[in-house]
Coordinates of C-alpha atoms and ligand atoms in Angstrom, one line a residue:
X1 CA -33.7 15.9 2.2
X2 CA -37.5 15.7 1.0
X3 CA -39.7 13.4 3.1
X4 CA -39.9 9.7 2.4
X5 CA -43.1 7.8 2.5
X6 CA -42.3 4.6 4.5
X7 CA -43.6 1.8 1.8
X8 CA -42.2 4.0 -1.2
X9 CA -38.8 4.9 -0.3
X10 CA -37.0 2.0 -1.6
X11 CA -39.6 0.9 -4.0
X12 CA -40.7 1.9 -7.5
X13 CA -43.8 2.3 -9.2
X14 CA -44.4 -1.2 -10.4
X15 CA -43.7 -2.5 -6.8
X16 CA -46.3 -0.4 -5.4
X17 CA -49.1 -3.1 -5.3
X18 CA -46.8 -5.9 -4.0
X19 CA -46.4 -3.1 -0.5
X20 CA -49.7 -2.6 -0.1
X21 CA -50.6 -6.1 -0.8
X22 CA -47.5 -7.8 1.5
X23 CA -49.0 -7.0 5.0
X24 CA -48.7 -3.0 5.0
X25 CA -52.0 -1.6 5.0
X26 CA -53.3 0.4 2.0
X27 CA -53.3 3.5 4.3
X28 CA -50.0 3.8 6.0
X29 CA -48.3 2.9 2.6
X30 CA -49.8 5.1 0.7
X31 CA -47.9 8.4 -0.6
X32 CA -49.9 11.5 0.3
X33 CA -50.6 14.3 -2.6
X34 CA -51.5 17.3 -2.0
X35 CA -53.1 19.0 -5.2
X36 CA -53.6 22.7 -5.8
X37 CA -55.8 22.8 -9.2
X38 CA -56.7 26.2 -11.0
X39 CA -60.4 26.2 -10.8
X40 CA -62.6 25.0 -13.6
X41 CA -62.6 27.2 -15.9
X42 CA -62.8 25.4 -19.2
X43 CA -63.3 21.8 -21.0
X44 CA -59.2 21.4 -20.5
X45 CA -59.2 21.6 -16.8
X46 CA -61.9 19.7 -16.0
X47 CA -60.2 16.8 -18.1
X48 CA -57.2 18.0 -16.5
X49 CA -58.8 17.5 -12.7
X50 CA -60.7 14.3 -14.1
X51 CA -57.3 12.7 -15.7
X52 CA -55.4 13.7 -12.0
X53 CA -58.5 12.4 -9.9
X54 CA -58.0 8.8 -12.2
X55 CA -54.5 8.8 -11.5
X56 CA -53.8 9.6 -7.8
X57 CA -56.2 6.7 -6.6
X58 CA -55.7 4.3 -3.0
X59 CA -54.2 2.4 -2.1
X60 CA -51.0 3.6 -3.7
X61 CA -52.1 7.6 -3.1
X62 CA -53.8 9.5 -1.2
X63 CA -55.2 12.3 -3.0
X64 CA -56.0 16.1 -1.0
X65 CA -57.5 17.9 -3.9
X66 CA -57.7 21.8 -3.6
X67 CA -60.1 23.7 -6.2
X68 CA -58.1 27.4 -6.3
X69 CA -61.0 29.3 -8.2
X70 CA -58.9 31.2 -10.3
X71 CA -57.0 32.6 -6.9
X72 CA -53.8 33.0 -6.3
X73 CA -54.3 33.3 -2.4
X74 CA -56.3 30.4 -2.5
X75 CA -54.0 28.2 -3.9
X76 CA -51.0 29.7 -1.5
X77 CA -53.5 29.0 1.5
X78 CA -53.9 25.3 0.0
X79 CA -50.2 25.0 -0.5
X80 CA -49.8 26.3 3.7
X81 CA -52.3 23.6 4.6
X82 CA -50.6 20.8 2.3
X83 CA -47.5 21.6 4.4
X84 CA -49.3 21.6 7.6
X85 CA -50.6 18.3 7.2
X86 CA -47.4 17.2 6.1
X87 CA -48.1 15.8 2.8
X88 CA -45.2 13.3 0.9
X89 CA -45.0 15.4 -2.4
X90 CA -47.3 19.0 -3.5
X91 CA -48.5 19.4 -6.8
X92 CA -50.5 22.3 -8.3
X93 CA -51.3 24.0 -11.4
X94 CA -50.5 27.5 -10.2
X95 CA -52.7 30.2 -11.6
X96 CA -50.2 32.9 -12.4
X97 CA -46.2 32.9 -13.0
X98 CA -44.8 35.0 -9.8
X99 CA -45.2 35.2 -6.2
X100 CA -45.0 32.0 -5.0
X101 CA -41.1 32.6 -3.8
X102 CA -41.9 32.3 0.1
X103 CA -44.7 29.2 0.0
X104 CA -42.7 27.2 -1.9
X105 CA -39.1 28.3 0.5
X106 CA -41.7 26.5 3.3
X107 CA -42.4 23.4 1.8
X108 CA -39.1 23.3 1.2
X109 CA -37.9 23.9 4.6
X110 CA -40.4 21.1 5.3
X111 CA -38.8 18.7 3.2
X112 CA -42.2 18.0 0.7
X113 CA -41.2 18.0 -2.7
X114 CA -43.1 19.9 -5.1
X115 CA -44.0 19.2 -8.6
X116 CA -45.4 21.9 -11.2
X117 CA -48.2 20.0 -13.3
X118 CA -49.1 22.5 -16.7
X119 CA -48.1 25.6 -15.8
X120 CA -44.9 26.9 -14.5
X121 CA -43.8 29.7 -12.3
X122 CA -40.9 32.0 -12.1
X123 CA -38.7 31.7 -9.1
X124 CA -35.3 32.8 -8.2
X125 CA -34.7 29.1 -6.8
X126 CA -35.4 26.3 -9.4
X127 CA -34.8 24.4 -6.4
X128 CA -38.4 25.1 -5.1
X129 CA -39.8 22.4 -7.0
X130 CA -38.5 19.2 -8.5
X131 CA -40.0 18.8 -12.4
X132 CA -42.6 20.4 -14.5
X133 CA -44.9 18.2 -16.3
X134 CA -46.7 20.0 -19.4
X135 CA -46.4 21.3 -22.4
X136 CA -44.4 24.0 -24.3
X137 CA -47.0 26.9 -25.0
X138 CA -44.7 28.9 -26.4
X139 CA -44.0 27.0 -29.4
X140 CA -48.0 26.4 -29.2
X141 CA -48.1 30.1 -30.2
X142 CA -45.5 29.4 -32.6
X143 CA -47.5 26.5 -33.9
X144 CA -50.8 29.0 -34.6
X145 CA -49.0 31.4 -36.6
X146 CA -47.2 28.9 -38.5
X147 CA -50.7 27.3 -39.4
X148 CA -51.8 31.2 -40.4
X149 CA -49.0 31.9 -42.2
X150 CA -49.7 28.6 -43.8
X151 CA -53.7 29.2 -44.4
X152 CA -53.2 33.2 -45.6
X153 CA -50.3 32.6 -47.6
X154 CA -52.8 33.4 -50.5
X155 CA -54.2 36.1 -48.5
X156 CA -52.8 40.0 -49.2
X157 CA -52.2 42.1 -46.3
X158 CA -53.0 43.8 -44.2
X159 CA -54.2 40.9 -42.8
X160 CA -55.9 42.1 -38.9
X161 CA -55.6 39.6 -35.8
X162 CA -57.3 39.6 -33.0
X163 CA -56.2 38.0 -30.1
X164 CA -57.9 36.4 -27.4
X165 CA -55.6 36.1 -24.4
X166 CA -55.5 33.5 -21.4
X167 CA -55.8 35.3 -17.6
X168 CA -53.4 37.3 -17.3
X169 CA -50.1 36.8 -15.8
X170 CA -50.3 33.1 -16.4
X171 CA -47.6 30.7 -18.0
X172 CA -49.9 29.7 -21.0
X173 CA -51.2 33.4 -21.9
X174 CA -47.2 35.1 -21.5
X175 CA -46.0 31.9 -23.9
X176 CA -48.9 31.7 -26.6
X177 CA -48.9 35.4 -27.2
X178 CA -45.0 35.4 -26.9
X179 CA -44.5 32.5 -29.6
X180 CA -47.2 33.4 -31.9
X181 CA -46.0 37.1 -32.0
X182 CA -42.1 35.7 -32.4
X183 CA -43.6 34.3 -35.3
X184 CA -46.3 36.2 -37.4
X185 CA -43.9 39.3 -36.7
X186 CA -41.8 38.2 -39.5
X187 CA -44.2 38.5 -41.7
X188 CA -45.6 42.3 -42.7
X189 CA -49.1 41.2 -43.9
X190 CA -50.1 40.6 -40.1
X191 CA -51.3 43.4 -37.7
X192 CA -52.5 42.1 -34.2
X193 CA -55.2 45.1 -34.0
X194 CA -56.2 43.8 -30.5
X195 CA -55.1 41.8 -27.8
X196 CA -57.4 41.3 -24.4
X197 CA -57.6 38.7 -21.8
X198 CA -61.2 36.3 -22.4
X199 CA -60.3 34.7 -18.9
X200 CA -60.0 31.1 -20.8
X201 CA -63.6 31.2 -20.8
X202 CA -66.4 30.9 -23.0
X203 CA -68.7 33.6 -21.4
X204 CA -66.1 36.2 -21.0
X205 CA -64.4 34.9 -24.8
X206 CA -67.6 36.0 -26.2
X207 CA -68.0 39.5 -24.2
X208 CA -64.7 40.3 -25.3
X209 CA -64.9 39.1 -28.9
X210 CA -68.2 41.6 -29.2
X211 CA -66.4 44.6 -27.9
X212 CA -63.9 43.5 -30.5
X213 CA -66.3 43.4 -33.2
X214 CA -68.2 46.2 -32.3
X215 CA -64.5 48.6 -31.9
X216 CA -63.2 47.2 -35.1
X217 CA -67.0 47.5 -37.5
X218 CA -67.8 44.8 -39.6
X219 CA -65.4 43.0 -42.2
X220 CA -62.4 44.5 -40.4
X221 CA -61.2 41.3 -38.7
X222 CA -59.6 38.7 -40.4
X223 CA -58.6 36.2 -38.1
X224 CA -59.0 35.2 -34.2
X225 CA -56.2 33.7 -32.0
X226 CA -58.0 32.3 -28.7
X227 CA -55.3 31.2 -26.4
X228 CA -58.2 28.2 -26.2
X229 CA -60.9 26.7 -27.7
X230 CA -63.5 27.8 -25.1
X231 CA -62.5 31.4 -26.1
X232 CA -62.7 30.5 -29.3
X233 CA -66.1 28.5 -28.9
X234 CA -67.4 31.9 -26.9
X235 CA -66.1 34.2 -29.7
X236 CA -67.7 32.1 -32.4
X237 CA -71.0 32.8 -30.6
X238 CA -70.6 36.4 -31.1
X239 CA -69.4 36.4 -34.5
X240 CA -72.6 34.8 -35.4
X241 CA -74.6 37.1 -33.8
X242 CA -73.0 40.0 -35.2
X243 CA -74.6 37.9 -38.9
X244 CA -71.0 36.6 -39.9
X245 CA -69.6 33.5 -40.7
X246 CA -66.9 32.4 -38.4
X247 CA -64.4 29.7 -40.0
X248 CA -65.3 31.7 -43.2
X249 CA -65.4 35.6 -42.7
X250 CA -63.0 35.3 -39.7
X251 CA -60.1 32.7 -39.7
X252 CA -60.8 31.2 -35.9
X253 CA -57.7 29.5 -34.3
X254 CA -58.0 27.6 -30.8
X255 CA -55.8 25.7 -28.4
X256 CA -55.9 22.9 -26.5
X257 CA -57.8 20.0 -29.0
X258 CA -61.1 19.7 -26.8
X259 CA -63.9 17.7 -28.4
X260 CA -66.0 21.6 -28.4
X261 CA -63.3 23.0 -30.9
X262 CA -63.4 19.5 -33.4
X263 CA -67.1 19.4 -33.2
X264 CA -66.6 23.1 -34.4
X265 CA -64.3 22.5 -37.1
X266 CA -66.9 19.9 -38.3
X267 CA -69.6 22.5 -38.5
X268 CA -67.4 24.7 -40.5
X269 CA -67.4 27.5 -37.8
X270 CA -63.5 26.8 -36.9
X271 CA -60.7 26.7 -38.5
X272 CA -57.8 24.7 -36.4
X273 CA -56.8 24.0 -32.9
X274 CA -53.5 23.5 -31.6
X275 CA -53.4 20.7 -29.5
X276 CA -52.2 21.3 -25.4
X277 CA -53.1 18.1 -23.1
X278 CA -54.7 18.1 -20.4
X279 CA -54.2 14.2 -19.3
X280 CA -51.6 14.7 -16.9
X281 CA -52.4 12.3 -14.5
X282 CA -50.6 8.9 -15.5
X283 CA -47.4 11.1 -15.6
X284 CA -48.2 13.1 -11.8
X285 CA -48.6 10.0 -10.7
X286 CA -45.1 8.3 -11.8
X287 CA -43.3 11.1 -10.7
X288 CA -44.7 11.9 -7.4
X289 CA -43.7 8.3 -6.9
X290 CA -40.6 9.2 -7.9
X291 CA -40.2 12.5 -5.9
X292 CA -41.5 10.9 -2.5
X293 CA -39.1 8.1 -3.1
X294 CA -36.0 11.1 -3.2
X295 CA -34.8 10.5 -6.8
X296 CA -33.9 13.2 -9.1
X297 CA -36.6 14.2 -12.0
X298 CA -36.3 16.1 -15.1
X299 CA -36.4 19.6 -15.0
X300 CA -39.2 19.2 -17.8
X301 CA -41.6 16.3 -18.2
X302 CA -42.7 17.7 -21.9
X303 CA -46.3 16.7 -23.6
X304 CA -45.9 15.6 -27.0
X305 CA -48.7 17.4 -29.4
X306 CA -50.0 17.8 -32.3
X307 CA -51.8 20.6 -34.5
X308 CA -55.3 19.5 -35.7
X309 CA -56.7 21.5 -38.7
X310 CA -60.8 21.5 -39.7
X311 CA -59.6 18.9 -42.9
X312 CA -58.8 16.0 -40.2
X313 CA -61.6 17.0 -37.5
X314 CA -64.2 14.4 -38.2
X315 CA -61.4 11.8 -39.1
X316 CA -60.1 12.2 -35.8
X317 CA -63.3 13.7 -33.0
X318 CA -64.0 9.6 -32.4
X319 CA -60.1 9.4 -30.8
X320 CA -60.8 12.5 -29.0
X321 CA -60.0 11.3 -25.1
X322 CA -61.1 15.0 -23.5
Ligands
AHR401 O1 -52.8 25.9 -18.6 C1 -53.5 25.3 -19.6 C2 -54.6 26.2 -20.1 O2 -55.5 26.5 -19.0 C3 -55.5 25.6 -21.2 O3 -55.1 26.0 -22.4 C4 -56.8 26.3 -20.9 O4 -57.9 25.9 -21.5 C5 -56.8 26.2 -19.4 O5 -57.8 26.9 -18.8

């Protein structure tokens, strides 16, 4: 049986502020999160820490927040200390898919629920953590190819891809590449000509985008897909210094729908981003209610998205929330 914080357990949500306000203080009735984040390695995630930071606020919560750096260990070592202090409910982002089998068999030996916020992981177990909230990237993958098939479909082939992956090992890099390939693979105009990790950044997005373009020579790649916009933003840099057009010589496809990749679209230099959010917050917080107070989640917590071409950028950039 997972831990039950004392104001919480026979409360929802929308009772929260009569506990704290009928007599128990703010403290004591608050539920206690401990939150394992990625790092801060692009515009998503720090919308992503900003929308949890919001979210997780006294006196309902109390927020532990835990910046991973792009570490596995670190995040494992937050996750030990989480349990150590005896947090009501875990939450992280975990960096990459496998090896978290024996941290999350202790928390749950410890009776602290956990809940996976973006990314997922692969256990034997799916009883080491309660719900995921986040989005589907596989069919974001699917959703980039079926905009390129889309876009080239008065293009002949071959028609040469590059890819720019997420780090490696991670839920969102495995899943983009995976649906985009299941896709664009049933069409014989596409090659993928090459396919390397850019981190999810925008420095290491455009160091890998000029190896590309110096490998490949000039006029020999057609279209980019960055597993985000920061990649692509990164990539776009280096197209431009290698005197091309990017948006025009080079089809450029994002992820995520950060205000970076629609102010690119609007200067032309982009072509479409597939949308991922990143404002997990409101739904962490509902559900680590939910998970302190004992009661069953969804295995999934999906993100409904959308796909934004360049045609709808400016129409839309004003909307933009991240
Ligand atoms: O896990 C979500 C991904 O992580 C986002 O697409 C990317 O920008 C981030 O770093």
């Amino acid at each position: 049986m997972f831990r039950i914080s004392a104001c919480v357990a026979l409360l929802g949500l929308a009772a929260l502020a009569g506990c704290s306000g009928g007599g128990t203080s703010a403290k004591s009735g608050a539920i206690t999160v401990g939150f394992s984040q990625v790092g801060a390695e692009s515009e998503w995630r720090t919308a992503n820490t900003r929308s949890v930071k919001e979210a997780l606020v006294e006196p309902e919560f109390q927020l532990k927040f835990s910046d991973g750096q792009q570490k596995q260990e670190n995040q494992i070592k937050a996750l030990r200390s989480f349990i150590a202090q005896r947090v009501d409910v875990i939450a992280f982002s975990p960096v990459v898919e496998t090896g978290w089998d024996t941290v999350l068999a202790e928390a749950k030996a410890a009776g602290i629920p956990v809940v996976l916020t973006d990314r997922t992981v692969h256990v034997p177990d799916e009883s080491l953590f309660v719900t995921l909230i986040g989005s589907d990237f596989v069919e974001e993958g699917r959703r980039a190819a079926r905009w390129l098939i889309d876009a080239s479909k008065d293009m002949k082939g071959p028609i040469r891809v590059v890819e720019l992956q997420g780090t490696v090992g991670s839920a969102p890099a495995n899943d983009r590449m995976k649906g985009f390939r299941e896709v664009i693979d049933q069409d014989s105009r596409f090659q993928v000509v090459r396919s390397q990790t850019g981190e999810f950044t925008r420095a290491k997005g455009k160091e890998v985008m000029e190896a590309f373009l110096k490998a490949e020579g000039r006029n020999k790649i057609d279209v980019l897909f960055a597993h985000n916009d920061d990649m692509a933003i990164g990539a776009i840099q280096a197209i431009e210094e290698a005197g091309m057009k990017p948006g025009k010589d080079i089809l450029v496809i994002g992820v995520d729908g950060v205000k970076g990749a629609f102010e690119a679209m609007i200067a032309g230099k982009m072509n479409v981003t597939v949308e991922c959010n990143p404002l997990l917050g409101p739904q962490l917080m509902a559900a680590a209610g939910k998970a302190a107070a004992g009661e069953t989640l969804p295995r999934w917590i999906k993100s409904i998205e959308r796909v934004f071409p360049a045609e709808v950028a400016a129409e839309e950039l004003p909307r933009r929330k991240y």
